[in-house]
Short mmCIF file of C-alpha atoms in Angstrom, two decimals:
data_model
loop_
_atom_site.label_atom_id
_atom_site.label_comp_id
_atom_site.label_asym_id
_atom_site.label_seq_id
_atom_site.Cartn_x
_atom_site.Cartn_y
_atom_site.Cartn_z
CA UNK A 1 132.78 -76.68 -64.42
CA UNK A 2 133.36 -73.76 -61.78
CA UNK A 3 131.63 -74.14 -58.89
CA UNK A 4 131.34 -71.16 -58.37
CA UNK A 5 129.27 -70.96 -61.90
CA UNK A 6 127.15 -74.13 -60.43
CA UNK A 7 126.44 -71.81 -57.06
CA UNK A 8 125.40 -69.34 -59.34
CA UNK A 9 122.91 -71.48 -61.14
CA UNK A 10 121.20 -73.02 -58.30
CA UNK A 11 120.92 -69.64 -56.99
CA UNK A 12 119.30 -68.93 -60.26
CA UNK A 13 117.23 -71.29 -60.10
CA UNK A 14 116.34 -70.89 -56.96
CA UNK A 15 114.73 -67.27 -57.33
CA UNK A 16 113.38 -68.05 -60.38
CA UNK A 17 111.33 -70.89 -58.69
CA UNK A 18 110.55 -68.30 -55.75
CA UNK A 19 109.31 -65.61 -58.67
CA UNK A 20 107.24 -68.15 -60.05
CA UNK A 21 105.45 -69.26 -56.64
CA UNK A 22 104.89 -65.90 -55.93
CA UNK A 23 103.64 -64.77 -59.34
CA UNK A 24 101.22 -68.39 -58.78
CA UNK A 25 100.04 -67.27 -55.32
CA UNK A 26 99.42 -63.55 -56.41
CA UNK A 27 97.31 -64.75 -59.45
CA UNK A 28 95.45 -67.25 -56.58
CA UNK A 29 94.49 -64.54 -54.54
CA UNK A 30 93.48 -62.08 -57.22
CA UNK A 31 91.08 -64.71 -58.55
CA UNK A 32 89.49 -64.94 -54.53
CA UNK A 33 89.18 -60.94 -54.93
CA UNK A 34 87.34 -61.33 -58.36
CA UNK A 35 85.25 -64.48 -57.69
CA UNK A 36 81.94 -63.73 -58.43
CA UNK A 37 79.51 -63.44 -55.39
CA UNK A 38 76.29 -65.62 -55.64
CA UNK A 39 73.23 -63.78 -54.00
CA UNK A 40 69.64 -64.35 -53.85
CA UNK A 41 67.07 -61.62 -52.78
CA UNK A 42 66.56 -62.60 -49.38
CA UNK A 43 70.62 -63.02 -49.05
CA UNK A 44 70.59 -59.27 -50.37
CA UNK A 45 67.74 -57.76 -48.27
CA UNK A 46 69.65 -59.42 -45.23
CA UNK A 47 73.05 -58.39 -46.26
CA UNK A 48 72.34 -54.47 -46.07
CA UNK A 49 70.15 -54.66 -42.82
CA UNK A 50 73.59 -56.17 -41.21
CA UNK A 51 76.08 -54.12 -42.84
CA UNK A 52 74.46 -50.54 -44.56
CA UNK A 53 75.87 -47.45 -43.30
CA UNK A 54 72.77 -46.32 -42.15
CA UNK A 55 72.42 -49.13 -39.57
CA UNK A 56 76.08 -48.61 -38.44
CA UNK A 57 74.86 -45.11 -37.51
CA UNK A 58 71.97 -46.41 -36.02
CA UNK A 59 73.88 -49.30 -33.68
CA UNK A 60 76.25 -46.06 -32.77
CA UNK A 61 72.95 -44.12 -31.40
CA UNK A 62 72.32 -47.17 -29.43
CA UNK A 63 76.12 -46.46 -27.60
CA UNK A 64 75.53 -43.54 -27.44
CA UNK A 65 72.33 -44.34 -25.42
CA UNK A 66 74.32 -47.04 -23.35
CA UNK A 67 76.91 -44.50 -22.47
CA UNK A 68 73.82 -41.79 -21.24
CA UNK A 69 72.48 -44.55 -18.86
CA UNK A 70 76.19 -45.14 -17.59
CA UNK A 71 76.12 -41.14 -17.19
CA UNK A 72 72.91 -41.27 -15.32
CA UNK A 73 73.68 -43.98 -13.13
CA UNK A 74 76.78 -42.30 -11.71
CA UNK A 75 74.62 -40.09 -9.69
CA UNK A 76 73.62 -43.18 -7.37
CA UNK A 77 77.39 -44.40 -7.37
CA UNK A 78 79.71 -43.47 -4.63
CA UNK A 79 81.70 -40.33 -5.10
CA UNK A 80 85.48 -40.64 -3.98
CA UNK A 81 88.25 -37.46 -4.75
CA UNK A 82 91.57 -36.57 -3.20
CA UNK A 83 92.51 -32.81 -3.15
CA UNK A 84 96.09 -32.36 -1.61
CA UNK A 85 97.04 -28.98 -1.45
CA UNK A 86 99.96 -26.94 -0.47
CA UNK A 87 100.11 -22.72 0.06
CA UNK A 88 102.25 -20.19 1.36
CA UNK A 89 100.72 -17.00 2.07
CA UNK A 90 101.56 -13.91 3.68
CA UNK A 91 98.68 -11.38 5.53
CA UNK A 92 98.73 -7.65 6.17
CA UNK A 93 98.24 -7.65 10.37
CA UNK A 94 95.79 -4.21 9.94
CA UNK A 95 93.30 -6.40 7.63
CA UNK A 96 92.55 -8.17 10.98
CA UNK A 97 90.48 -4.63 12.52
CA UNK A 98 91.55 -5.31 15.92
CA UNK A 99 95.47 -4.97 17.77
CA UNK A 100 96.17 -6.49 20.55
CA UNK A 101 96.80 -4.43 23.55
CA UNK A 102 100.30 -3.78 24.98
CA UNK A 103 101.44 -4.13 28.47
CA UNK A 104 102.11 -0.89 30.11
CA UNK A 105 105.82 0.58 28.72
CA UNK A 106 105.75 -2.22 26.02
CA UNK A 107 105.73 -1.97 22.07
CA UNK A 108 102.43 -3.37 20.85
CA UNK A 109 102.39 -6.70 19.22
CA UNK A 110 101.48 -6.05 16.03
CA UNK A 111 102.04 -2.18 14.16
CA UNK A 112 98.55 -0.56 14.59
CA UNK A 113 99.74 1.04 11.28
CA UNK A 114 99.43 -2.94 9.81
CA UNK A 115 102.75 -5.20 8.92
CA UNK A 116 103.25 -8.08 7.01
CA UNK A 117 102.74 -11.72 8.85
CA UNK A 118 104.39 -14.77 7.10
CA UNK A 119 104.71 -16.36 4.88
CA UNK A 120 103.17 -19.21 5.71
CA UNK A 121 103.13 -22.48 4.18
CA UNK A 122 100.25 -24.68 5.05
CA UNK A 123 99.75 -28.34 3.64
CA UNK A 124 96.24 -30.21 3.15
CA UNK A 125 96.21 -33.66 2.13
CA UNK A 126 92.33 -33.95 2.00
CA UNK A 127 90.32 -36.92 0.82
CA UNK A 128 86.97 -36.63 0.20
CA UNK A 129 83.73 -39.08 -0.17
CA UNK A 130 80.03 -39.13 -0.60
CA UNK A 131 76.66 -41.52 -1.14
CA UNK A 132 73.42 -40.71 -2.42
CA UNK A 133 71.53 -42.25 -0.12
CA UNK A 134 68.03 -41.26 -1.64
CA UNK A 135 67.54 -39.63 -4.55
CA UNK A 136 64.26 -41.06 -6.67
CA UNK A 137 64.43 -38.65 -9.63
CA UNK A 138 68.17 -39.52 -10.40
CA UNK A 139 66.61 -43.40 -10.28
CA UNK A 140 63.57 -42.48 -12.68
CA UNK A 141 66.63 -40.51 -15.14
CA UNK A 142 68.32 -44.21 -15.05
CA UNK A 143 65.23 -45.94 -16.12
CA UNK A 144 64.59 -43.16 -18.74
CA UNK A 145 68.06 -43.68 -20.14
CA UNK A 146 67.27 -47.49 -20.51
CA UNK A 147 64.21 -46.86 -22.14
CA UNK A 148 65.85 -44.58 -24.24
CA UNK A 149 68.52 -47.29 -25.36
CA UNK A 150 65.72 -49.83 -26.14
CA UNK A 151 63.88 -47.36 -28.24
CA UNK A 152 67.36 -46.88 -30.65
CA UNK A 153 67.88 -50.74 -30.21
CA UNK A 154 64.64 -50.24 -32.51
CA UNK A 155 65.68 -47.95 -34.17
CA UNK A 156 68.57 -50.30 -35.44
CA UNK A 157 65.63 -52.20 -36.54
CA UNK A 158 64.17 -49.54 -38.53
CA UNK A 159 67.10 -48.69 -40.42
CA UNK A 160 67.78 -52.30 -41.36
CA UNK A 161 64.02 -52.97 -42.38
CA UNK A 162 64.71 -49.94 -44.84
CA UNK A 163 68.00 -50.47 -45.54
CA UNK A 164 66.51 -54.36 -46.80
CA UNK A 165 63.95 -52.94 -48.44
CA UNK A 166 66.14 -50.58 -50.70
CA UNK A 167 68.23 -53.21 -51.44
CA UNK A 168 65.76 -55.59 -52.47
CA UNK A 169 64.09 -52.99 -55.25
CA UNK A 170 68.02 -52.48 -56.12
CA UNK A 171 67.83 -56.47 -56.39
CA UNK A 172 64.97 -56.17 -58.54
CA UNK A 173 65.94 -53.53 -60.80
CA UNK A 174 68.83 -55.42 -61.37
CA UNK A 175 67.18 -58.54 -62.51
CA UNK A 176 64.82 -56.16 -64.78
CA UNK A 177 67.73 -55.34 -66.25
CA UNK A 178 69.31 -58.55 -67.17
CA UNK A 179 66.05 -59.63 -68.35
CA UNK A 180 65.19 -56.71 -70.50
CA UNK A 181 69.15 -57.14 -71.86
CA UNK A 182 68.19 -61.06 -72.36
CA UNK A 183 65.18 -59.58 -74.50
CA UNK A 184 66.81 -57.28 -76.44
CA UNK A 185 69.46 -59.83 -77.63
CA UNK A 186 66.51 -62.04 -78.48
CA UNK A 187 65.32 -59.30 -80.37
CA UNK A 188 68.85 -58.35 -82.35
CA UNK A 189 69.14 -62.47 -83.19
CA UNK A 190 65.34 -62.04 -84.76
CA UNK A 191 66.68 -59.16 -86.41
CA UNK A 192 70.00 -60.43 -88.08
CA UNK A 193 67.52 -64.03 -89.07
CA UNK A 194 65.13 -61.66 -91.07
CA UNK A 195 68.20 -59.30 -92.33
CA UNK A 196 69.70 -63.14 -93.36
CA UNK A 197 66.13 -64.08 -95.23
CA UNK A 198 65.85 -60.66 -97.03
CA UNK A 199 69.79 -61.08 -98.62
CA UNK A 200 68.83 -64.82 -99.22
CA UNK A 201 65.70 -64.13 -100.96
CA UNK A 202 67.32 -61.21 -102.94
CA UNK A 203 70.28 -63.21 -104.07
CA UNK A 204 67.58 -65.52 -104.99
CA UNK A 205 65.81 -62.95 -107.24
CA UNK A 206 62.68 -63.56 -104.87
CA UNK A 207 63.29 -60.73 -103.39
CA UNK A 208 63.66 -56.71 -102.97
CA UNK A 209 65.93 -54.71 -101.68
CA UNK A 210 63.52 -52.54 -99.74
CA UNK A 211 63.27 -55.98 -97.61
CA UNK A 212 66.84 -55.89 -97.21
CA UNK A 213 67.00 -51.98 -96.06
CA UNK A 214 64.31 -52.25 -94.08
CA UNK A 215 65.64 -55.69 -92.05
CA UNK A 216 69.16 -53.64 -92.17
CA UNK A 217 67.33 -50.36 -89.99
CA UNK A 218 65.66 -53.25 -87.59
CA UNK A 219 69.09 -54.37 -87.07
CA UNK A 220 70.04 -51.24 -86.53
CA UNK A 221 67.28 -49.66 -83.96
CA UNK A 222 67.86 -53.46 -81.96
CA UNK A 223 71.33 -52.83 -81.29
CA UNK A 224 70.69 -49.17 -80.09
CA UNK A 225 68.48 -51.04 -77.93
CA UNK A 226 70.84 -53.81 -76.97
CA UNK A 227 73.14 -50.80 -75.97
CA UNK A 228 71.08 -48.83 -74.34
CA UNK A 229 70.05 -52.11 -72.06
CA UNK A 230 73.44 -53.39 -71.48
CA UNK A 231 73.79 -49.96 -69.86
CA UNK A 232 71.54 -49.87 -67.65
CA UNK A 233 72.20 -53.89 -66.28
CA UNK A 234 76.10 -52.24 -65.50
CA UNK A 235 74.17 -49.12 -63.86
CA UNK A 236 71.67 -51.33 -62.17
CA UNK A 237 74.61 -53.73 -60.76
CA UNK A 238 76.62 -50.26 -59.46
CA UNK A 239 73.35 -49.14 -57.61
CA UNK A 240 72.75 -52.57 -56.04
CA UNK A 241 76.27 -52.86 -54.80
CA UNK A 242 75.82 -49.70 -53.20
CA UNK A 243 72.70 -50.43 -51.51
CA UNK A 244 74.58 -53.15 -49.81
CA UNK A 245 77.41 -51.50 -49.19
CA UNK A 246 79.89 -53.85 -51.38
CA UNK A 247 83.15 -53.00 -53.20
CA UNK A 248 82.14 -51.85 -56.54
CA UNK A 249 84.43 -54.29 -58.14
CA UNK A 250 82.79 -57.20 -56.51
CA UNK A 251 81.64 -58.93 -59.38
CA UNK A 252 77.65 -60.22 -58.41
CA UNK A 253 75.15 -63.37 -59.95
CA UNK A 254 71.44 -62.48 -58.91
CA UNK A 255 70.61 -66.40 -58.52
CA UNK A 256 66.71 -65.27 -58.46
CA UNK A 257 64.54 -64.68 -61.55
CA UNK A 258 61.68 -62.64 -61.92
CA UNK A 259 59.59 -65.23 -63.04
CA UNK A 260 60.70 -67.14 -59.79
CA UNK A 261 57.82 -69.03 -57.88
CA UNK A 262 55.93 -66.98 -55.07
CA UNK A 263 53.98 -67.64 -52.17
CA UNK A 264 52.29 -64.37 -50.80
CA UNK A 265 49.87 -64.63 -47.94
CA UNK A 266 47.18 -62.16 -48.98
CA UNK A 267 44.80 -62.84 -46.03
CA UNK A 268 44.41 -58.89 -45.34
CA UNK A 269 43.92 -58.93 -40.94
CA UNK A 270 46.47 -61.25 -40.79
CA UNK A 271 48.82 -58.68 -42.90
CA UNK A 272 47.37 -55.93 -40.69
CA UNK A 273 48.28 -58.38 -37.88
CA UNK A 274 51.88 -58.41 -38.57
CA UNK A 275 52.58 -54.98 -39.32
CA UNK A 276 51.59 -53.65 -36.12
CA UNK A 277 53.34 -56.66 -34.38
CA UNK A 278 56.28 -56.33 -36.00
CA UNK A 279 57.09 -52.97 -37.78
CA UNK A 280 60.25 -51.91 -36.13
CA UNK A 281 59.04 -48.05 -36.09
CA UNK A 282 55.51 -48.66 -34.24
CA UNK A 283 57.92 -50.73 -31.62
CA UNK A 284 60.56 -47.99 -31.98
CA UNK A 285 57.59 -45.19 -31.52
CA UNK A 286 56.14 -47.24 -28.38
CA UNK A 287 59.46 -47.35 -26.74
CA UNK A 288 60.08 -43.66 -27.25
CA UNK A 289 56.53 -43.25 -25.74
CA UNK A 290 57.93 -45.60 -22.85
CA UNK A 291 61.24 -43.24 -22.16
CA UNK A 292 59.07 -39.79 -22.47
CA UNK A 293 57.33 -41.24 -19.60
CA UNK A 294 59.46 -42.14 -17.70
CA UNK A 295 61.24 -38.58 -18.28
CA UNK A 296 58.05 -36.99 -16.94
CA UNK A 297 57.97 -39.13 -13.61
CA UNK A 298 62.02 -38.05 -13.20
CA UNK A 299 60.85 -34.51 -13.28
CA UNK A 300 58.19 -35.17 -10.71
CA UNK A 301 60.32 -37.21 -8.59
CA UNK A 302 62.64 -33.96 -8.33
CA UNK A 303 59.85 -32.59 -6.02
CA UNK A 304 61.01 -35.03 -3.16
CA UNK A 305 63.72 -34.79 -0.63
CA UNK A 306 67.31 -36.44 -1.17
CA UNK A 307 69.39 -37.65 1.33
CA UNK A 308 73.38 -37.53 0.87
CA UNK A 309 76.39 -38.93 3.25
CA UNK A 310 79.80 -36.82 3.02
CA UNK A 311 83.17 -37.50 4.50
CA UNK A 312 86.56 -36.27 4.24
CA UNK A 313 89.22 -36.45 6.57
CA UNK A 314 93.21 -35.73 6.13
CA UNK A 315 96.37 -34.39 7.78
CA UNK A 316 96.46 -30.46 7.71
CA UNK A 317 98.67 -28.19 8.95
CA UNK A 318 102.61 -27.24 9.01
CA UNK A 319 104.98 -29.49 7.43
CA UNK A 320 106.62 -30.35 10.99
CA UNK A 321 102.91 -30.27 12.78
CA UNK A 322 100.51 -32.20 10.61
CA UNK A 323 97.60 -33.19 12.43
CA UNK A 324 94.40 -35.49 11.07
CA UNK A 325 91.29 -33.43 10.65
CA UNK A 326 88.22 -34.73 9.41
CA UNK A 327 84.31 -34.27 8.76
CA UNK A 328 81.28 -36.22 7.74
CA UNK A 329 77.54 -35.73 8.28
CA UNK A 330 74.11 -36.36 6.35
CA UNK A 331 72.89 -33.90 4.22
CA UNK A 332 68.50 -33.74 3.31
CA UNK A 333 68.18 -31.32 0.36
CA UNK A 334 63.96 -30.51 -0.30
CA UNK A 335 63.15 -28.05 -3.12
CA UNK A 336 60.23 -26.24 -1.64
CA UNK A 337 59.93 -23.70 -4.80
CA UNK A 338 62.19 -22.75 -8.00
CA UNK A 339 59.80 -20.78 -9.22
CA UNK A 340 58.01 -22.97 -11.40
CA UNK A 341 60.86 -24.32 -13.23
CA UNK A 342 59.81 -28.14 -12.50
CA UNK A 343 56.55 -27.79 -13.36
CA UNK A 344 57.43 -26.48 -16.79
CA UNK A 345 59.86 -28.65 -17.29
CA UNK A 346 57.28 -31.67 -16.37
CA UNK A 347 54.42 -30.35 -18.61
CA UNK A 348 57.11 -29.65 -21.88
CA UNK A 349 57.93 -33.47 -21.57
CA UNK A 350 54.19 -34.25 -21.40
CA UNK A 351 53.94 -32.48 -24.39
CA UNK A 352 56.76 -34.65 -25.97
CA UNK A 353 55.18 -37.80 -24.83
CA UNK A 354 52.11 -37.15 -26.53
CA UNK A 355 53.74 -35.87 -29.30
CA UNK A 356 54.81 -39.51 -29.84
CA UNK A 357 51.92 -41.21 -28.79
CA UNK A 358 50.08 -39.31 -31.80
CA UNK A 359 53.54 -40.25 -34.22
CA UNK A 360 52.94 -44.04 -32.94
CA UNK A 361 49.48 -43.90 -33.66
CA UNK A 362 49.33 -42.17 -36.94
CA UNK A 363 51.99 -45.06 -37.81
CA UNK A 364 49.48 -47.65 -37.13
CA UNK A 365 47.30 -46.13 -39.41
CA UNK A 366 49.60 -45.87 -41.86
CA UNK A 367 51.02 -49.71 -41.58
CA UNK A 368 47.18 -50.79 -41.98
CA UNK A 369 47.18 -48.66 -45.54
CA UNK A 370 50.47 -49.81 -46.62
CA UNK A 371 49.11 -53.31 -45.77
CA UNK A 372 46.17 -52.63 -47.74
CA UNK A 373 47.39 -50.85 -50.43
CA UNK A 374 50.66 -53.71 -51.45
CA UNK A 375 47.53 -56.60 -51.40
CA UNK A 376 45.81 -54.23 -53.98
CA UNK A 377 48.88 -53.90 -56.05
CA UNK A 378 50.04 -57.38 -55.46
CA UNK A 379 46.44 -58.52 -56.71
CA UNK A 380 46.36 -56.16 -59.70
CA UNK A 381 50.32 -56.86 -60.79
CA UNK A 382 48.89 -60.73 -60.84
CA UNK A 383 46.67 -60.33 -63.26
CA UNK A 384 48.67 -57.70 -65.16
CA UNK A 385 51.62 -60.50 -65.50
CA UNK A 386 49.24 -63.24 -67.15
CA UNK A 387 47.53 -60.75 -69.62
CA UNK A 388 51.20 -59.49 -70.45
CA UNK A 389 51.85 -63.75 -71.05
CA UNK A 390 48.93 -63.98 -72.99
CA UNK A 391 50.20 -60.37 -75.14
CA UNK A 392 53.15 -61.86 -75.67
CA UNK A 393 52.47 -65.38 -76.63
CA UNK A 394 50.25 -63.88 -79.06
CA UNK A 395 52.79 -61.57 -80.55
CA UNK A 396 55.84 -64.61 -80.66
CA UNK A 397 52.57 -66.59 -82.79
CA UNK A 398 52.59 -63.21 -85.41
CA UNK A 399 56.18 -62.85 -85.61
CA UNK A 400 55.63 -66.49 -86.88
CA UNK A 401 52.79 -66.46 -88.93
CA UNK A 402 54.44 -63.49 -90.40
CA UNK A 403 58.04 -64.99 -91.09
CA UNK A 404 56.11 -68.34 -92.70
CA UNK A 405 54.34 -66.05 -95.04
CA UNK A 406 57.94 -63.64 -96.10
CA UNK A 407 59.80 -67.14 -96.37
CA UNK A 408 56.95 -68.32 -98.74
CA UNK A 409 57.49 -65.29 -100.98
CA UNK A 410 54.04 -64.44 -100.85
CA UNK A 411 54.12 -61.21 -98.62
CA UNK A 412 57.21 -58.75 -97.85
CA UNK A 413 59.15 -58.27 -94.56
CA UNK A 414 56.96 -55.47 -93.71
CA UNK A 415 54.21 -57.54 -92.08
CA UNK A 416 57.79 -59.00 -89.75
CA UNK A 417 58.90 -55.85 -89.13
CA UNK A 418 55.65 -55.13 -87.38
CA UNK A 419 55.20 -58.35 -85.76
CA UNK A 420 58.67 -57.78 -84.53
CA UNK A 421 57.95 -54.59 -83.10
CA UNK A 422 54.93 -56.21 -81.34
CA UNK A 423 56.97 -58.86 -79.65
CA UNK A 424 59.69 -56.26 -78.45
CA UNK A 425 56.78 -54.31 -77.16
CA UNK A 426 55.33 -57.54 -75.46
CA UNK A 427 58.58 -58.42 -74.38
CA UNK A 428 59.13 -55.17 -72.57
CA UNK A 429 55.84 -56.06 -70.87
CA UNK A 430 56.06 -58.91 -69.43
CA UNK A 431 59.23 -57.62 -67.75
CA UNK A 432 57.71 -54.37 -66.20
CA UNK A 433 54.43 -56.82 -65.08
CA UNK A 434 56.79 -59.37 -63.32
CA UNK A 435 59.34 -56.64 -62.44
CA UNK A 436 55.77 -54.85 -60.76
CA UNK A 437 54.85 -57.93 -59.26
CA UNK A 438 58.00 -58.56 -57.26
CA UNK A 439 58.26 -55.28 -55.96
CA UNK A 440 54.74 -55.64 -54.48
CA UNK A 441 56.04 -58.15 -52.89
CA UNK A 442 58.44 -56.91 -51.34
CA UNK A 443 56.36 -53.62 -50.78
CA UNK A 444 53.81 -55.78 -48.21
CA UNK A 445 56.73 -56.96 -46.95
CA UNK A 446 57.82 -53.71 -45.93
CA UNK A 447 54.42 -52.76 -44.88
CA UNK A 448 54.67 -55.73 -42.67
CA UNK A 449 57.94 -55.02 -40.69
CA UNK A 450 59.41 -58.69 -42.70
CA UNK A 451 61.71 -57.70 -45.61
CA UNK A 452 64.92 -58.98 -43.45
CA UNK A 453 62.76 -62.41 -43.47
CA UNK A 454 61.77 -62.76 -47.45
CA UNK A 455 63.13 -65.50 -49.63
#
């Protein structure tokens, strides 16, 4: 054979081996981009306060905060420049207003009628330096401006609390929806088993076909139903991925149920408790209060003296006759009166401050309602789930009672068709009772500053 043919074949082979690899690894990776991502409802609730646009915004405030304290603290920092310079000028000799005077049978000096001196070209190479020595207001501004970053620290806090809390009703919606699709295909298979009866019993000659019709339009209004659910699981999945701020083609399995075993503290003062200890916007409000304060006591501070040191020193002169001058001293700078500016500056920020203090205590009040008012619901949802239990155990035993009499021949499908109707109804229920349940939990959550901490 030709070796050249044999070269040819390897080489073949070769890139068909390399295709295949690559075609192997690109199929590999594709299925890590697609794998499904397991997630419970705490895993959500902490997944957007870490990662939800709104927090990113919020940790930005809080650089933005860090950079005003860095701005504020540069007024108690050394201040260093250099300013070389370098001019040529020329001057007119009558801008002066005085000639010198000429000796007797001499031309005067300069032209009394003015004449042009220069140019001249001077050089500066000036350095420059200062030091606040004392200046309390600019120290109360740098305390401010930490106060101010720990009060959109909390803030951070704030937006992730809401940011969990959104995500955990998307959570829940989203498990309403696969359970209410779960219910309606229960619903379709009890459908198509009574559609199956009716043709049996009709084929039989036990039967009508106004069974079989009416079985067929069940059918039919289940799978509008099964449609119309399936829907709103996909919709419900899109608006839960966006609450955490996911890929939209990140394909999700909600490993909690509705009907998943809860513990709920309901003792109400300890509730209370907790919300005012650890809402994030009654700490966020307090250190706000904190930084307005401190704002005022920089504005009364500006009342008292400062004390700066300057220096600069550096060869000036001609280019040929450069000789080192320099300067430094200690300057005291006292506002005795600006005509009231300070003080209403000072009582606009007390205004401010007090402004918040009423914000931070109205939010008390508030977290004590919420408190109260997610116990209520969380009591009343209780009950509502094991009466919707007992509605719908009782509505599976009539579907039953109903399908033993229509197999039996001695009634039609019509008593089925009702009972079936029933059970979706119950079915429904149940769902909107446990669906109502969770979200009061999570609601007293959220009333007590802990959704980033449920499970």
């Amino acid at each position: 054979m030709n070796p050249h043919s044999n070269k040819a074949i390897r080489i073949g082979a070769g890139l068909t081996l390399l295709a295949a690899l690559l075609a192997f690894a690109a199929r590999v990776a594709s299925a890590q981009q697609t794998a499904p991502r397991r997630l419970s409802l705490g895993e959500a609730a902490r997944l957007a306060a870490a990662q939800t646009a709104a927090v990113q915004s919020a940790q930005l405030r809080v650089d933005q905060a860090r950079a005003r304290v860095t701005q504020s603290r540069a007024a108690l920092l050394p201040q260093v420049g250099l300013s070389p310079s370098w001019s040529s000028h020329t001057v007119n000799s009558a801008s002066f207003g005085f000639n010198f005077p000429a000796p007797a049978g001499q031309q005067p000096l300069l032209d009394p009628n003015g004449q042009i001196i220069g140019p001249v070209r001077f050089w500066d190479f000036r350095g420059q330096a200062s030091q606040t020595v004392l200046d309390l207001a600019a120290s109360q501004r740098v305390r401010a401006a930490r106060s101010g970053v720990s009060a959109a620290s909390a803030e951070v806090a704030t937006a992730g609390e809401n940011a969990a809390s959104g995500a955990a009703l998307a959570y829940l919606r989203a498990l309403r929806s696969q359970a209410a699709l779960q219910a309606r295909i229960a619903d379709s298979t009890l459908a198509m088993d009574l559609l199956n009866v009716a043709r049996n019993q009709l084929e039989a000659g036990v039967g009508v076909g106004l069974d079989v019709t009416r079985a067929q339009s069940q059918l039919a209004g289940s799978r509008a139903q099964l449609i119309v659910a399936r829907n709103d699981r996909d919709r419900s999945q899109l608006d839960l991925k966006r609450a955490l701020n996911l890929p939209l083609d990140q394909a999700l399995v909600l490993t909690d149920s509705l009907t998943a075993p809860v513990t709920v503290d309901t003792n109400e003062s300890a509730a209370v408790s907790r919300a005012v200890e650890n809402r994030p916007d009654i700490r966020a409000a307090e250190l706000e209060l904190e930084a307005a304060e401190q704002q005022v006591a920089a504005l009364r501070a500006t009342r008292l003296p400062t004390v700066n040191a300057f220096a600069n020193s550096g060869p000036t002169g001609f280019v040929n006759h450069l000789l080192n001058t320099y300067s430094y001293g200690v300057q005291l700078s006292w506002p005795v009166f600006e005509g009231r500016r300070r003080e209403g500056q000072t009582e606009e920020q007390q205004a401010v401050a007090k402004e918040i203090d009423v914000r931070r205590r109205d939010l008390q009040q508030q977290a004590t309602v919420e408190v109260r008012a997610a116990l209520l619901d969380l009591a009343s949802t209780r009950e509502q789930v094991e009466a919707a239990r007992t509605r719908q155990s009782l509505a599976e035993l009539e579907v039953s009672q109903a399908q033993e009499r229509f197999r039996a021949g001695v009634a039609g499908n019509a008593d089925v068709t009702t009972a079936s109707l029933t059970l979706n109804s119950a079915r429904t229920g149940l769902i909107d009772a446990l669906a109502s349940y969770q979200a009061a939990r999570v609601s007293l959550a959220k009333a007590e500053g802990t959704v980033s901490q449920i499970r």
